Amino acid sequence: MSHDNGVDFVQDALVRNYWNTSSSIMNQWYPPEANPPEENYYYWWQAHVIDVFVDGLKRTSDGQYQNRIEAIYDGILRSNGGTFLHHYYDDMEWLALALLRVHQITRDEKYKQSALELWADIQTAWSEQLGGGMAWNKGQLDYKNTPANAPAAILAARLYQCFGDKSDLDWALNIYRWNKDHLVDPATGFVWDGINRNGDMQIDYDWAFTYCQGVFIGAGVELYRCTNDRSFLEDAKRTAHACIERLCNPESLVMPDEGIDDTGLFKGILVRYFAQLLLVAPEMNEVRDVIKANAAILTKQGLNMENGLCGPSWESRPSLPVQLSVQLSGVMMLEAAELLRHME
């Protein structure tokens, strides 16, 4: 692989630092000895590994990225017990999104079939409890959240764009409407996380995450692409503005340090869908400014140029151990900045 830009450097470092040859998936910590023997397996992190490899493949057409995708596809299947189906609906949505992108580039049928198999199972998340919407997991069908709904709307909309099945567009519209009606602040467009987590019908207003803004923006962008209805684009732009105003540092525009574990991946998801928003709304200068500012600060202050690692704060060098989720956000940030560079 060439190292002519920083993105391939961090992509190569991701593989060098985290790839586990025996399991054919990524270790969850670097260095390897930091991985506890009985640690919870985060399937959805591995889905995002595929997503960043797709970013690399799209950007370079380098077959090495395709080889990496092939390997981890098999590894996830093995590590998840010979199936891609899972207890958590949002996890499956992320894998289906990644595999659909692989299919779009490679035209390999197995990725399409796996994505459709996941989608069929994901549809069982919908119920009329709480007026509709997708459940977060199979054991708690009356808890509905943005992480289970907005990525499902993105997936359904992209399936419609790829294969033209009108029922997928209907799914996307219904899921999106439920998410907007129940978990988006009508006054600002800021997206809340979930409702009824503790069985008390309460909304988690205090859970203000970059992730939820990103996926709702992504859903609006995809529905705009499907329908040319500008109201979806206006929703996405409004949420982007609210997100920047509430979550980014007003001076530096830096995104927050959201810590480790699952939340370590959240910023990467936000920048992925910020970049998608810019593709359809290039006039959104505030979004462009945020991407540029965060990429610059990460590169200058947050990235260890010897080992390619970054931490949960993009303003300071990482300290070991570094978690895979956190590292993926850094890679996604630099891929988004590179995509932006090619747009200009």
Short mmCIF file of N, CA and C in Angstrom, two decimals, residues 98-237:
data_model
loop_
_atom_site.label_atom_id
_atom_site.label_comp_id
_atom_site.label_asym_id
_atom_site.label_seq_id
_atom_site.Cartn_x
_atom_site.Cartn_y
_atom_site.Cartn_z
N ALA A 98 -22.90 -1.80 5.71
CA ALA A 98 -21.53 -2.00 5.23
C ALA A 98 -21.52 -3.00 4.07
N LEU A 99 -22.25 -4.10 4.21
CA LEU A 99 -22.24 -5.14 3.17
C LEU A 99 -22.92 -4.66 1.88
N LEU A 100 -23.94 -3.84 2.03
CA LEU A 100 -24.59 -3.27 0.85
C LEU A 100 -23.60 -2.38 0.08
N ARG A 101 -22.79 -1.62 0.80
CA ARG A 101 -21.77 -0.80 0.14
C ARG A 101 -20.72 -1.68 -0.55
N VAL A 102 -20.36 -2.80 0.08
CA VAL A 102 -19.40 -3.72 -0.57
C VAL A 102 -20.00 -4.23 -1.87
N HIS A 103 -21.27 -4.63 -1.81
CA HIS A 103 -21.93 -5.15 -3.02
C HIS A 103 -21.96 -4.11 -4.13
N GLN A 104 -22.24 -2.85 -3.77
CA GLN A 104 -22.33 -1.80 -4.78
C GLN A 104 -21.01 -1.63 -5.54
N ILE A 105 -19.90 -1.84 -4.84
CA ILE A 105 -18.60 -1.69 -5.51
C ILE A 105 -18.17 -2.97 -6.23
N THR A 106 -18.31 -4.11 -5.55
CA THR A 106 -17.74 -5.36 -6.09
C THR A 106 -18.73 -6.12 -6.96
N ARG A 107 -20.04 -5.84 -6.77
CA ARG A 107 -21.10 -6.59 -7.45
C ARG A 107 -21.11 -8.07 -7.07
N ASP A 108 -20.44 -8.40 -5.99
CA ASP A 108 -20.43 -9.79 -5.52
C ASP A 108 -21.78 -10.08 -4.84
N GLU A 109 -22.45 -11.12 -5.34
CA GLU A 109 -23.81 -11.45 -4.88
C GLU A 109 -23.87 -11.82 -3.40
N LYS A 110 -22.78 -12.39 -2.87
CA LYS A 110 -22.87 -12.88 -1.48
C LYS A 110 -23.10 -11.73 -0.51
N TYR A 111 -22.55 -10.56 -0.83
CA TYR A 111 -22.75 -9.40 0.06
C TYR A 111 -24.18 -8.90 -0.02
N LYS A 112 -24.73 -8.93 -1.23
CA LYS A 112 -26.14 -8.55 -1.39
C LYS A 112 -27.04 -9.51 -0.62
N GLN A 113 -26.80 -10.81 -0.78
CA GLN A 113 -27.65 -11.80 -0.10
C GLN A 113 -27.56 -11.67 1.42
N SER A 114 -26.35 -11.43 1.92
CA SER A 114 -26.19 -11.27 3.37
C SER A 114 -26.91 -10.02 3.86
N ALA A 115 -26.82 -8.93 3.10
CA ALA A 115 -27.50 -7.69 3.48
C ALA A 115 -29.02 -7.90 3.49
N LEU A 116 -29.53 -8.62 2.49
CA LEU A 116 -30.98 -8.84 2.42
C LEU A 116 -31.46 -9.79 3.52
N GLU A 117 -30.63 -10.76 3.85
CA GLU A 117 -30.97 -11.67 4.96
C GLU A 117 -31.05 -10.88 6.28
N LEU A 118 -30.09 -10.00 6.48
CA LEU A 118 -30.11 -9.14 7.67
C LEU A 118 -31.35 -8.25 7.66
N TRP A 119 -31.65 -7.65 6.53
CA TRP A 119 -32.79 -6.74 6.42
C TRP A 119 -34.10 -7.45 6.75
N ALA A 120 -34.25 -8.68 6.29
CA ALA A 120 -35.47 -9.44 6.60
C ALA A 120 -35.63 -9.61 8.12
N ASP A 121 -34.53 -9.88 8.81
CA ASP A 121 -34.58 -10.05 10.26
C ASP A 121 -34.77 -8.71 10.97
N ILE A 122 -34.16 -7.66 10.44
CA ILE A 122 -34.28 -6.32 11.04
C ILE A 122 -35.74 -5.86 11.04
N GLN A 123 -36.48 -6.25 10.02
CA GLN A 123 -37.88 -5.82 9.92
C GLN A 123 -38.72 -6.30 11.10
N THR A 124 -38.28 -7.36 11.77
CA THR A 124 -39.03 -7.87 12.94
C THR A 124 -38.89 -6.92 14.13
N ALA A 125 -38.08 -5.87 14.02
CA ALA A 125 -37.94 -4.89 15.10
C ALA A 125 -39.17 -3.97 15.20
N TRP A 126 -39.92 -3.86 14.10
CA TRP A 126 -41.06 -2.92 14.08
C TRP A 126 -42.23 -3.48 14.87
N SER A 127 -42.82 -2.64 15.70
CA SER A 127 -44.08 -3.00 16.36
C SER A 127 -44.88 -1.73 16.56
N GLU A 128 -46.15 -1.90 16.84
CA GLU A 128 -47.01 -0.72 17.05
C GLU A 128 -46.91 -0.17 18.48
N GLN A 129 -46.12 -0.83 19.32
CA GLN A 129 -45.89 -0.26 20.66
C GLN A 129 -45.20 1.09 20.50
N LEU A 130 -45.62 2.07 21.28
CA LEU A 130 -45.08 3.44 21.18
C LEU A 130 -45.38 4.06 19.81
N GLY A 131 -46.43 3.59 19.17
CA GLY A 131 -46.85 4.19 17.92
C GLY A 131 -46.03 3.79 16.71
N GLY A 132 -45.29 2.69 16.82
CA GLY A 132 -44.45 2.23 15.71
C GLY A 132 -42.98 2.28 16.09
N GLY A 133 -42.12 2.26 15.09
CA GLY A 133 -40.68 2.35 15.34
C GLY A 133 -40.02 0.99 15.54
N MET A 134 -38.70 1.02 15.45
CA MET A 134 -37.89 -0.18 15.55
C MET A 134 -37.36 -0.36 16.97
N ALA A 135 -37.46 -1.57 17.50
CA ALA A 135 -36.90 -1.86 18.82
C ALA A 135 -35.38 -1.93 18.74
N TRP A 136 -34.74 -1.71 19.89
CA TRP A 136 -33.28 -1.75 19.96
C TRP A 136 -32.75 -3.17 19.94
N ASN A 137 -33.43 -4.05 20.69
CA ASN A 137 -32.98 -5.45 20.70
C ASN A 137 -34.15 -6.39 20.85
N LYS A 138 -33.89 -7.67 20.62
CA LYS A 138 -34.97 -8.66 20.56
C LYS A 138 -35.55 -9.00 21.92
N GLY A 139 -34.86 -8.61 22.98
CA GLY A 139 -35.35 -8.91 24.32
C GLY A 139 -36.09 -7.76 24.98
N GLN A 140 -36.20 -6.63 24.30
CA GLN A 140 -36.82 -5.43 24.89
C GLN A 140 -37.54 -4.67 23.78
N LEU A 141 -38.63 -5.24 23.33
CA LEU A 141 -39.29 -4.73 22.12
C LEU A 141 -40.03 -3.42 22.34
N ASP A 142 -40.19 -3.01 23.61
CA ASP A 142 -40.89 -1.74 23.88
C ASP A 142 -39.91 -0.60 24.18
N TYR A 143 -38.64 -0.80 23.86
CA TYR A 143 -37.65 0.29 23.97
C TYR A 143 -37.22 0.65 22.56
N LYS A 144 -37.53 1.86 22.15
CA LYS A 144 -37.23 2.32 20.79
C LYS A 144 -36.23 3.47 20.87
N ASN A 145 -35.22 3.43 20.02
CA ASN A 145 -34.25 4.53 20.05
C ASN A 145 -33.77 4.92 18.66
N THR A 146 -33.15 6.07 18.59
CA THR A 146 -32.60 6.56 17.32
C THR A 146 -31.56 5.60 16.75
N PRO A 147 -30.66 5.02 17.59
CA PRO A 147 -29.68 4.08 17.03
C PRO A 147 -30.29 2.87 16.33
N ALA A 148 -31.51 2.48 16.66
CA ALA A 148 -32.15 1.37 15.95
C ALA A 148 -33.00 1.84 14.78
N ASN A 149 -33.42 3.10 14.81
CA ASN A 149 -34.35 3.58 13.78
C ASN A 149 -33.67 4.31 12.64
N ALA A 150 -32.82 5.28 12.93
CA ALA A 150 -32.23 6.07 11.84
C ALA A 150 -31.35 5.22 10.90
N PRO A 151 -30.47 4.34 11.43
CA PRO A 151 -29.70 3.50 10.49
C PRO A 151 -30.60 2.56 9.68
N ALA A 152 -31.71 2.12 10.27
CA ALA A 152 -32.66 1.27 9.53
C ALA A 152 -33.30 2.06 8.39
N ALA A 153 -33.58 3.34 8.63
CA ALA A 153 -34.13 4.19 7.57
C ALA A 153 -33.10 4.41 6.46
N ILE A 154 -31.84 4.61 6.85
CA ILE A 154 -30.77 4.75 5.86
C ILE A 154 -30.68 3.47 5.01
N LEU A 155 -30.70 2.33 5.69
CA LEU A 155 -30.59 1.04 5.01
C LEU A 155 -31.74 0.82 4.03
N ALA A 156 -32.96 1.05 4.50
CA ALA A 156 -34.14 0.83 3.65
C ALA A 156 -34.10 1.75 2.44
N ALA A 157 -33.70 3.01 2.65
CA ALA A 157 -33.63 3.97 1.55
C ALA A 157 -32.55 3.57 0.55
N ARG A 158 -31.43 3.08 1.03
CA ARG A 158 -30.36 2.66 0.11
C ARG A 158 -30.74 1.38 -0.63
N LEU A 159 -31.44 0.48 0.03
CA LEU A 159 -31.92 -0.72 -0.65
C LEU A 159 -32.85 -0.34 -1.80
N TYR A 160 -33.71 0.64 -1.52
CA TYR A 160 -34.61 1.12 -2.57
C TYR A 160 -33.82 1.71 -3.74
N GLN A 161 -32.79 2.51 -3.41
CA GLN A 161 -31.97 3.11 -4.47
C GLN A 161 -31.25 2.04 -5.30
N CYS A 162 -30.81 0.97 -4.62
CA CYS A 162 -30.06 -0.09 -5.31
C CYS A 162 -30.95 -1.00 -6.15
N PHE A 163 -32.08 -1.39 -5.59
CA PHE A 163 -32.85 -2.49 -6.20
C PHE A 163 -34.27 -2.10 -6.61
N GLY A 164 -34.70 -0.90 -6.21
CA GLY A 164 -35.97 -0.38 -6.71
C GLY A 164 -37.24 -0.99 -6.14
N ASP A 165 -37.14 -1.68 -5.01
CA ASP A 165 -38.33 -2.27 -4.40
C ASP A 165 -39.07 -1.19 -3.60
N LYS A 166 -40.27 -0.84 -4.07
CA LYS A 166 -41.04 0.25 -3.47
C LYS A 166 -41.31 0.02 -1.98
N SER A 167 -41.43 -1.24 -1.57
CA SER A 167 -41.72 -1.51 -0.16
C SER A 167 -40.56 -1.05 0.74
N ASP A 168 -39.35 -1.08 0.22
CA ASP A 168 -38.21 -0.60 1.01
C ASP A 168 -38.30 0.91 1.24
N LEU A 169 -38.76 1.64 0.22
CA LEU A 169 -38.96 3.09 0.39
C LEU A 169 -40.05 3.35 1.43
N ASP A 170 -41.11 2.55 1.40
CA ASP A 170 -42.18 2.70 2.40
C ASP A 170 -41.64 2.47 3.81
N TRP A 171 -40.82 1.45 3.95
CA TRP A 171 -40.17 1.19 5.24
C TRP A 171 -39.37 2.41 5.68
N ALA A 172 -38.55 2.92 4.79
CA ALA A 172 -37.69 4.06 5.12
C ALA A 172 -38.52 5.25 5.58
N LEU A 173 -39.59 5.54 4.86
CA LEU A 173 -40.44 6.68 5.19
C LEU A 173 -41.12 6.49 6.54
N ASN A 174 -41.63 5.28 6.79
CA ASN A 174 -42.34 5.03 8.06
C ASN A 174 -41.39 5.10 9.25
N ILE A 175 -40.22 4.51 9.09
CA ILE A 175 -39.24 4.52 10.19
C ILE A 175 -38.79 5.95 10.47
N TYR A 176 -38.50 6.67 9.39
CA TYR A 176 -38.03 8.06 9.53
C TYR A 176 -39.09 8.91 10.23
N ARG A 177 -40.34 8.78 9.79
CA ARG A 177 -41.42 9.59 10.39
C ARG A 177 -41.55 9.29 11.87
N TRP A 178 -41.47 8.00 12.22
CA TRP A 178 -41.56 7.67 13.64
C TRP A 178 -40.41 8.32 14.41
N ASN A 179 -39.21 8.21 13.90
CA ASN A 179 -38.03 8.76 14.58
C ASN A 179 -38.18 10.28 14.75
N LYS A 180 -38.59 10.95 13.68
CA LYS A 180 -38.74 12.41 13.74
C LYS A 180 -39.85 12.83 14.71
N ASP A 181 -40.97 12.12 14.66
CA ASP A 181 -42.11 12.50 15.50
C ASP A 181 -41.85 12.27 16.99
N HIS A 182 -41.02 11.26 17.30
CA HIS A 182 -40.86 10.88 18.71
C HIS A 182 -39.55 11.31 19.34
N LEU A 183 -38.49 11.45 18.54
CA LEU A 183 -37.17 11.64 19.14
C LEU A 183 -36.36 12.81 18.57
N VAL A 184 -37.05 13.73 17.89
CA VAL A 184 -36.37 14.94 17.42
C VAL A 184 -37.04 16.15 18.06
N ASP A 185 -36.22 17.00 18.65
CA ASP A 185 -36.74 18.21 19.29
C ASP A 185 -37.38 19.11 18.23
N PRO A 186 -38.71 19.33 18.33
CA PRO A 186 -39.37 20.13 17.28
C PRO A 186 -38.86 21.57 17.25
N ALA A 187 -38.34 22.04 18.38
CA ALA A 187 -37.88 23.43 18.44
C ALA A 187 -36.54 23.64 17.76
N THR A 188 -35.65 22.63 17.81
CA THR A 188 -34.28 22.85 17.33
C THR A 188 -33.82 21.86 16.25
N GLY A 189 -34.42 20.66 16.21
CA GLY A 189 -33.91 19.62 15.32
C GLY A 189 -32.87 18.73 15.97
N PHE A 190 -32.54 18.99 17.24
CA PHE A 190 -31.58 18.13 17.94
C PHE A 190 -32.25 16.77 18.21
N VAL A 191 -31.46 15.70 18.05
CA VAL A 191 -32.02 14.34 18.11
C VAL A 191 -31.73 13.69 19.46
N TRP A 192 -32.79 13.21 20.10
CA TRP A 192 -32.66 12.52 21.38
C TRP A 192 -32.39 11.04 21.14
N ASP A 193 -31.90 10.36 22.18
CA ASP A 193 -31.46 8.98 21.99
C ASP A 193 -32.60 7.99 21.94
N GLY A 194 -33.40 7.90 23.00
CA GLY A 194 -34.41 6.84 23.01
C GLY A 194 -35.56 7.14 23.95
N ILE A 195 -36.57 6.25 23.90
CA ILE A 195 -37.76 6.39 24.74
C ILE A 195 -38.12 5.04 25.36
N ASN A 196 -38.47 5.09 26.66
CA ASN A 196 -38.97 3.92 27.40
C ASN A 196 -37.87 2.90 27.72
N ARG A 197 -36.64 3.37 27.86
CA ARG A 197 -35.53 2.45 28.19
C ARG A 197 -35.79 1.73 29.50
N ASN A 198 -36.35 2.44 30.48
CA ASN A 198 -36.62 1.84 31.80
C ASN A 198 -38.09 1.50 32.01
N GLY A 199 -38.84 1.43 30.91
CA GLY A 199 -40.25 1.05 31.01
C GLY A 199 -41.13 2.13 31.60
N ASP A 200 -40.64 3.39 31.60
CA ASP A 200 -41.40 4.49 32.23
C ASP A 200 -41.87 5.53 31.22
N MET A 201 -41.76 5.20 29.93
CA MET A 201 -42.18 6.08 28.83
C MET A 201 -41.38 7.38 28.74
N GLN A 202 -40.29 7.47 29.50
CA GLN A 202 -39.49 8.70 29.48
C GLN A 202 -38.53 8.71 28.29
N ILE A 203 -38.27 9.91 27.79
CA ILE A 203 -37.25 10.11 26.77
C ILE A 203 -35.94 10.46 27.47
N ASP A 204 -34.83 9.91 26.97
CA ASP A 204 -33.52 10.23 27.55
C ASP A 204 -33.00 11.57 27.00
N TYR A 205 -33.60 12.64 27.50
CA TYR A 205 -33.24 13.97 27.00
C TYR A 205 -31.78 14.32 27.26
N ASP A 206 -31.23 13.78 28.35
CA ASP A 206 -29.86 14.16 28.74
C ASP A 206 -28.79 13.37 27.99
N TRP A 207 -29.19 12.40 27.19
CA TRP A 207 -28.22 11.64 26.39
C TRP A 207 -28.00 12.39 25.07
N ALA A 208 -27.04 13.27 25.06
CA ALA A 208 -26.79 14.10 23.89
C ALA A 208 -25.55 13.57 23.17
N PHE A 209 -25.77 12.73 22.17
CA PHE A 209 -24.65 12.06 21.50
C PHE A 209 -24.49 12.51 20.04
N THR A 210 -23.23 12.57 19.60
CA THR A 210 -22.95 12.88 18.20
C THR A 210 -23.59 11.85 17.27
N TYR A 211 -23.57 10.59 17.69
CA TYR A 211 -24.08 9.46 16.91
C TYR A 211 -25.51 9.71 16.42
N CYS A 212 -26.40 10.09 17.36
CA CYS A 212 -27.82 10.23 17.02
C CYS A 212 -28.03 11.33 15.98
N GLN A 213 -27.26 12.40 16.10
CA GLN A 213 -27.36 13.48 15.10
C GLN A 213 -26.92 12.95 13.74
N GLY A 214 -25.80 12.22 13.73
CA GLY A 214 -25.25 11.72 12.48
C GLY A 214 -26.19 10.81 11.72
N VAL A 215 -26.78 9.86 12.42
CA VAL A 215 -27.64 8.89 11.71
C VAL A 215 -28.96 9.51 11.26
N PHE A 216 -29.48 10.47 12.03
CA PHE A 216 -30.71 11.13 11.59
C PHE A 216 -30.43 12.00 10.36
N ILE A 217 -29.28 12.68 10.36
CA ILE A 217 -28.85 13.43 9.18
C ILE A 217 -28.74 12.49 7.98
N GLY A 218 -28.09 11.33 8.20
CA GLY A 218 -27.92 10.35 7.12
C GLY A 218 -29.25 9.88 6.56
N ALA A 219 -30.23 9.66 7.44
CA ALA A 219 -31.55 9.21 6.99
C ALA A 219 -32.22 10.28 6.15
N GLY A 220 -32.11 11.53 6.57
CA GLY A 220 -32.69 12.63 5.80
C GLY A 220 -32.05 12.75 4.42
N VAL A 221 -30.73 12.62 4.38
CA VAL A 221 -30.00 12.69 3.11
C VAL A 221 -30.46 11.59 2.16
N GLU A 222 -30.57 10.35 2.67
CA GLU A 222 -30.94 9.24 1.80
C GLU A 222 -32.38 9.37 1.30
N LEU A 223 -33.27 9.85 2.17
CA LEU A 223 -34.66 10.02 1.72
C LEU A 223 -34.77 11.16 0.71
N TYR A 224 -33.96 12.17 0.87
CA TYR A 224 -33.91 13.23 -0.14
C TYR A 224 -33.42 12.66 -1.47
N ARG A 225 -32.41 11.80 -1.42
CA ARG A 225 -31.91 11.17 -2.65
C ARG A 225 -32.99 10.31 -3.31
N CYS A 226 -33.82 9.66 -2.49
CA CYS A 226 -34.87 8.79 -3.04
C CYS A 226 -36.02 9.57 -3.65
N THR A 227 -36.36 10.70 -3.05
CA THR A 227 -37.64 11.35 -3.36
C THR A 227 -37.49 12.75 -3.97
N ASN A 228 -36.30 13.36 -3.85
CA ASN A 228 -36.11 14.77 -4.22
C ASN A 228 -37.00 15.73 -3.42
N ASP A 229 -37.53 15.23 -2.32
CA ASP A 229 -38.35 16.08 -1.44
C ASP A 229 -37.41 16.86 -0.51
N ARG A 230 -37.40 18.18 -0.69
CA ARG A 230 -36.42 19.00 0.03
C ARG A 230 -36.67 19.06 1.53
N SER A 231 -37.86 18.65 1.98
CA SER A 231 -38.12 18.70 3.43
C SER A 231 -37.16 17.77 4.19
N PHE A 232 -36.80 16.67 3.56
CA PHE A 232 -35.84 15.75 4.20
C PHE A 232 -34.47 16.39 4.31
N LEU A 233 -34.08 17.09 3.27
CA LEU A 233 -32.79 17.78 3.28
C LEU A 233 -32.79 18.90 4.31
N GLU A 234 -33.92 19.61 4.40
CA GLU A 234 -34.02 20.70 5.40
C GLU A 234 -33.93 20.14 6.82
N ASP A 235 -34.56 18.98 7.06
CA ASP A 235 -34.44 18.32 8.37
C ASP A 235 -32.97 18.05 8.70
N ALA A 236 -32.27 17.49 7.71
CA ALA A 236 -30.87 17.12 7.92
C ALA A 236 -30.01 18.34 8.20
N LYS A 237 -30.25 19.41 7.46
CA LYS A 237 -29.47 20.64 7.64
C LYS A 237 -29.74 21.26 9.01
#
